[in-house]
PDB file of C-alpha atoms in Angstrom:
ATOM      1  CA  UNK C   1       0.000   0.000   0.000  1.00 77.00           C
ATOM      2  CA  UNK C   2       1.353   3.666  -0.943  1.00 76.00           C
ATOM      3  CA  UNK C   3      -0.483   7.286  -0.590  1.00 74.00           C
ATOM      4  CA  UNK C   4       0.935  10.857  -1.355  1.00 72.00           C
ATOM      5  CA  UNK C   5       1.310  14.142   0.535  1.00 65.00           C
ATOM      6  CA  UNK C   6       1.890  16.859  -0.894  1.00 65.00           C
ATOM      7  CA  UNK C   7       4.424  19.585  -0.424  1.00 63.00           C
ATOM      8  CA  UNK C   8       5.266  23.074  -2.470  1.00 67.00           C
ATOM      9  CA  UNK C   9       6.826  21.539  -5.655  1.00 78.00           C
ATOM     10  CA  UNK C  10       7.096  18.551  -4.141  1.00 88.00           C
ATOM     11  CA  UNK C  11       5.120  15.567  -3.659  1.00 88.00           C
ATOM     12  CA  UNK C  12       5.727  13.229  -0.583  1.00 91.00           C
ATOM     13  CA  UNK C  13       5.412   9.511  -0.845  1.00 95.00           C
ATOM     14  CA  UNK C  14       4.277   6.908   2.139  1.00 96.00           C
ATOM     15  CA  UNK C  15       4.812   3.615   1.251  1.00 98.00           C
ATOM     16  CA  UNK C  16       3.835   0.464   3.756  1.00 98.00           C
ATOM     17  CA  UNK C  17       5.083  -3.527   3.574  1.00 98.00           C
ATOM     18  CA  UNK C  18       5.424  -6.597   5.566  1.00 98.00           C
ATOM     19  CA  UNK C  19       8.549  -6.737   5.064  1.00 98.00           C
ATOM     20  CA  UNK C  20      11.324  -3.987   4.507  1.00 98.00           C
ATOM     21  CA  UNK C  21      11.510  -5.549   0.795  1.00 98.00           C
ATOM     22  CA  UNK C  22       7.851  -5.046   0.468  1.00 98.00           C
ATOM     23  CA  UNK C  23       8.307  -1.368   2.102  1.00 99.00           C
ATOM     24  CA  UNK C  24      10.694  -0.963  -0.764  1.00 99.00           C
ATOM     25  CA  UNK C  25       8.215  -2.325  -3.706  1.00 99.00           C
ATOM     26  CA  UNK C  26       5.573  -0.074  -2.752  1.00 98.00           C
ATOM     27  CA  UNK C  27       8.161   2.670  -2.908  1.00 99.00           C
ATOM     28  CA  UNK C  28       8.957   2.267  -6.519  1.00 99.00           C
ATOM     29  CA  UNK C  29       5.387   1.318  -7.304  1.00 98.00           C
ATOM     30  CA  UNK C  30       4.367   4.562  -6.000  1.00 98.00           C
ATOM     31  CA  UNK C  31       7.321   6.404  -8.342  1.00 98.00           C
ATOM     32  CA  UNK C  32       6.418   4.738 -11.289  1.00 97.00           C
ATOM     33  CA  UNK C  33       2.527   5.844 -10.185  1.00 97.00           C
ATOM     34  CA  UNK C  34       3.310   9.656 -10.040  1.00 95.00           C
ATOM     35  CA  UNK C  35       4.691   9.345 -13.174  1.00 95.00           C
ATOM     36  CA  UNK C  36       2.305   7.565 -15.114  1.00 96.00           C
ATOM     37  CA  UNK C  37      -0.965   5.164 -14.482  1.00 96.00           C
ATOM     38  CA  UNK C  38       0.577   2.400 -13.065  1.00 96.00           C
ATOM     39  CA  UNK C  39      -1.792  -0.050 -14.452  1.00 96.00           C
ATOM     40  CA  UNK C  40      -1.117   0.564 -18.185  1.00 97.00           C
ATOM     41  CA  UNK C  41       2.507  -0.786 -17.679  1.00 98.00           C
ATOM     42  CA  UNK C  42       2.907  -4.497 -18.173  1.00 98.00           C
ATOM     43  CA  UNK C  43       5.772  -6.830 -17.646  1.00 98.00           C
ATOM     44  CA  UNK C  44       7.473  -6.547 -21.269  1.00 98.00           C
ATOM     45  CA  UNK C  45      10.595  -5.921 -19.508  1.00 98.00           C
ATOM     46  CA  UNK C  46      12.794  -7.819 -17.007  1.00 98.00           C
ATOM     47  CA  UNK C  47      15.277  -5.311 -16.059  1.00 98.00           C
ATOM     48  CA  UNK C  48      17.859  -6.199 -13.433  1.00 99.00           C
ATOM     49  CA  UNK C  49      18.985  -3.562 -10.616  1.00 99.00           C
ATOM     50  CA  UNK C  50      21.907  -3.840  -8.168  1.00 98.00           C
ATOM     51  CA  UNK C  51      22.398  -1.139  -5.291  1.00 97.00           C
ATOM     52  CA  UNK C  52      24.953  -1.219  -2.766  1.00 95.00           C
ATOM     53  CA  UNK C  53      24.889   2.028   0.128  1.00 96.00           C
ATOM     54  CA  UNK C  54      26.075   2.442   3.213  1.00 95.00           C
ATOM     55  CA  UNK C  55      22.715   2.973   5.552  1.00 96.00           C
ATOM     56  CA  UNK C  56      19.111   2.152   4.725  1.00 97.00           C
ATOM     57  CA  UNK C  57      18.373   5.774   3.473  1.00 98.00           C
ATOM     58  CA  UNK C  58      21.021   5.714   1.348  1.00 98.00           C
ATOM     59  CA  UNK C  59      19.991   2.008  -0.047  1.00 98.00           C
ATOM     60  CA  UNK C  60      16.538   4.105  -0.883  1.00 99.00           C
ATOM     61  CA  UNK C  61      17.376   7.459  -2.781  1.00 99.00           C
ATOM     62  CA  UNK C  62      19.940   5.168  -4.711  1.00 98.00           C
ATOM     63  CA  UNK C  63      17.584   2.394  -5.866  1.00 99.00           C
ATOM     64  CA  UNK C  64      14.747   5.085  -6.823  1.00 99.00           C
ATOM     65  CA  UNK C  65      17.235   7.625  -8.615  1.00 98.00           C
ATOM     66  CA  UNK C  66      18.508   4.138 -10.648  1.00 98.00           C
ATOM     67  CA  UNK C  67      14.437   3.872 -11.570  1.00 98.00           C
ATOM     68  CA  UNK C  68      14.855   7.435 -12.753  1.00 98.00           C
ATOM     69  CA  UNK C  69      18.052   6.861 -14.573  1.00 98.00           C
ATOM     70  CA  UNK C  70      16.069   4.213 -17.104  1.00 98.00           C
ATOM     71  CA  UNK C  71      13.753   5.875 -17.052  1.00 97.00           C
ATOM     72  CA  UNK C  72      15.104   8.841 -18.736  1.00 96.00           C
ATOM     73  CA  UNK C  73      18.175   6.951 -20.094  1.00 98.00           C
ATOM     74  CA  UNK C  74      16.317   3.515 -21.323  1.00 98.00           C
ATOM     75  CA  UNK C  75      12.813   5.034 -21.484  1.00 97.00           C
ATOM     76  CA  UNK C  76      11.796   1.891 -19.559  1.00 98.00           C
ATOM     77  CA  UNK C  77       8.776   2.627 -16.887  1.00 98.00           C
ATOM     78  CA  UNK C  78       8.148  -0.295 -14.398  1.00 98.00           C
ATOM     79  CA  UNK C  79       5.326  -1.721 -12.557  1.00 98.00           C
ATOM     80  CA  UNK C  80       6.650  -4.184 -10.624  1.00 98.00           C
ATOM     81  CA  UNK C  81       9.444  -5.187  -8.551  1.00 99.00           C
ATOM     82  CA  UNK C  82      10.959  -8.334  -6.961  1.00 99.00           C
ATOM     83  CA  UNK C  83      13.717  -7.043  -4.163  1.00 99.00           C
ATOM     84  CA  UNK C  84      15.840  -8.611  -2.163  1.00 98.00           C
ATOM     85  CA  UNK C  85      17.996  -6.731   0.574  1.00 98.00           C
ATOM     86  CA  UNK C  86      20.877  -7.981   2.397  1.00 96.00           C
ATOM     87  CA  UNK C  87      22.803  -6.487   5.010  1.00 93.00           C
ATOM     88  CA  UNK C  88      26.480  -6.184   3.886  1.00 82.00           C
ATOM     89  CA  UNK C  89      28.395  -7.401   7.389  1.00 79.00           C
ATOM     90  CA  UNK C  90      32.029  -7.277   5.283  1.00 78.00           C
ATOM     91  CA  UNK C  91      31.400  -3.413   3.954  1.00 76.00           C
ATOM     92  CA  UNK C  92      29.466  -2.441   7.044  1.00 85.00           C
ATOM     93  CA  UNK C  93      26.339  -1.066   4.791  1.00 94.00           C
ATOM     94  CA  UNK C  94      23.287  -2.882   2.360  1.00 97.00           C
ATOM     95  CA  UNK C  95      22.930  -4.271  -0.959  1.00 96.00           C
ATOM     96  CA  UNK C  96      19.504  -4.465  -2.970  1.00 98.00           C
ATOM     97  CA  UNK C  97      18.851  -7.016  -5.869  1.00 98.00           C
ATOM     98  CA  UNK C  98      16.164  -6.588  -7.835  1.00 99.00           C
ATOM     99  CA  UNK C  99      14.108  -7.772 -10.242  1.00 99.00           C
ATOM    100  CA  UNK C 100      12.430  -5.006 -12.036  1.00 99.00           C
ATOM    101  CA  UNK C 101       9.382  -5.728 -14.477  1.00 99.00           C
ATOM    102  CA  UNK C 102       7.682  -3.280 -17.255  1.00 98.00           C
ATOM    103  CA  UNK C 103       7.734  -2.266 -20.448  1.00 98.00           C
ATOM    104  CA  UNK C 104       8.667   1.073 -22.895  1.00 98.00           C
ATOM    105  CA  UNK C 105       7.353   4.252 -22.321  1.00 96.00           C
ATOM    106  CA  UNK C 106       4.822   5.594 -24.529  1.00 95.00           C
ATOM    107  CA  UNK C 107       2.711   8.165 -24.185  1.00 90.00           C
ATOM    108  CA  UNK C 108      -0.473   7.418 -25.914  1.00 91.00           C
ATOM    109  CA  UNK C 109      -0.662   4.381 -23.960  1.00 94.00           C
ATOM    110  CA  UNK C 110       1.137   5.746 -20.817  1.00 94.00           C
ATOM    111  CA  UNK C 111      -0.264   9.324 -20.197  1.00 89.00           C
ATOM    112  CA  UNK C 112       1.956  11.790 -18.496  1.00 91.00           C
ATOM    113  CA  UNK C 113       1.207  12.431 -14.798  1.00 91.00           C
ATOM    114  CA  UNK C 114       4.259  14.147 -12.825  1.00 88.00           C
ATOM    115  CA  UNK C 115       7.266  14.895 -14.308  1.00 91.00           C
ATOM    116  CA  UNK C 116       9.372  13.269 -11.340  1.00 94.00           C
ATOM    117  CA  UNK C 117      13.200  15.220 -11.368  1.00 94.00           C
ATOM    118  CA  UNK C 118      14.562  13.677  -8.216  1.00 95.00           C
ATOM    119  CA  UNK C 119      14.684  11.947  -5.260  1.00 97.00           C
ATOM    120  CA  UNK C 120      15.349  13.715  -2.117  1.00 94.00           C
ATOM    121  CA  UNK C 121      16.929  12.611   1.467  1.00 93.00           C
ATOM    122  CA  UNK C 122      14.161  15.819   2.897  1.00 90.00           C
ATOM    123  CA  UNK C 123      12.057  14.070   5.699  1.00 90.00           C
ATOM    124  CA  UNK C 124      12.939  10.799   3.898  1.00 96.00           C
ATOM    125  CA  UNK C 125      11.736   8.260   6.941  1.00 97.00           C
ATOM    126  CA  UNK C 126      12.508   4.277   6.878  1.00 98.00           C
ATOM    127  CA  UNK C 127      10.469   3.168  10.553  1.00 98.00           C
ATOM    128  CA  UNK C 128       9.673  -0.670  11.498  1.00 96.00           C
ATOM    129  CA  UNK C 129       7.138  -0.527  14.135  1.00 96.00           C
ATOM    130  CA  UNK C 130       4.689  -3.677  15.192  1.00 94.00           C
ATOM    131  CA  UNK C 131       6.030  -5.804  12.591  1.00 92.00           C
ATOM    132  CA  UNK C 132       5.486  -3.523   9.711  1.00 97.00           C
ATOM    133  CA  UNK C 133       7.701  -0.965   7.671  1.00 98.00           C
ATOM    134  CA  UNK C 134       6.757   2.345   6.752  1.00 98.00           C
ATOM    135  CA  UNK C 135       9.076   4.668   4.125  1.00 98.00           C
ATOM    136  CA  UNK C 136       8.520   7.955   3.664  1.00 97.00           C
ATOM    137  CA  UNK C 137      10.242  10.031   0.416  1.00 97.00           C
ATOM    138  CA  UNK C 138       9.885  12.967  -0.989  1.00 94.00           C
ATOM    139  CA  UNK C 139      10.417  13.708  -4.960  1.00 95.00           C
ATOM    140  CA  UNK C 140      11.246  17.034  -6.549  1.00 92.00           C
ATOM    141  CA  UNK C 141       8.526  17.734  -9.055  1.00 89.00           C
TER     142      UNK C 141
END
């Protein structure tokens, strides 16, 4: 589950999971929904993305700017995402494999919402509380 906030020209994101990899899939669900109707992107695409940071937050605003990065670079919009996070005991920080799934972007099928510029670390929150995660992001629209 994901809902927005809104700031000036920003947009907040709050993004819920089971897991900390399912806090993370809602995260880049909810990107890819700002940008353009999530449900008119199929799984054409199997795109593979590897992220290694140094903290959590990090780990975050490193695997959504890579989402960005095809995005503007591949023209590749995804709707779904198989992650898998580790914690990096040798390097003292986290990796994130992932399985990314979608398709081209095109924009009679895949209307324009938000024109997403970046990811910011502003208020970005990563909480586990009662079993469940909870991210909070903020994009620069």
């Amino acid at each position: 589950m994901y809902k927005y906030f809104g700031t000036m020209a920003d947009m907040g994101v709050i993004a819920e999971g089971e897991t900390l990899e399912e806090a993370f899939r809602e995260a880049a669900r909810a990107l890819t929904d700002l940008m353009v109707d999530i449900n008119t992107v199929e799984r054409k695409v199997r795109k593979k993305i590897t992220v290694k940071s140094e903290d959590l937050y990090s780990l975050l605003y490193d695997f959504l700017t890579e989402i960005l990065i095809i995005r503007d670079s591949e023209g590749i919009v995804f709707s779904d995402f198989d992650i898998k996070i580790e914690r990096d005991k040798e390097n003292d920080g986290y990796s994130l494999e992932c399985i990314a799934y979608g398709e081209e972007l095109n924009r009679k099928k895949h209307t324009p919402k938000e024109e997403v510029k970046a990811i910011t670390y502003h208020k970005m929150e990563i909480e586990e509380k009662d079993g469940r995660y909870t991210i909070k992001y903020i994009v620069d629209i």
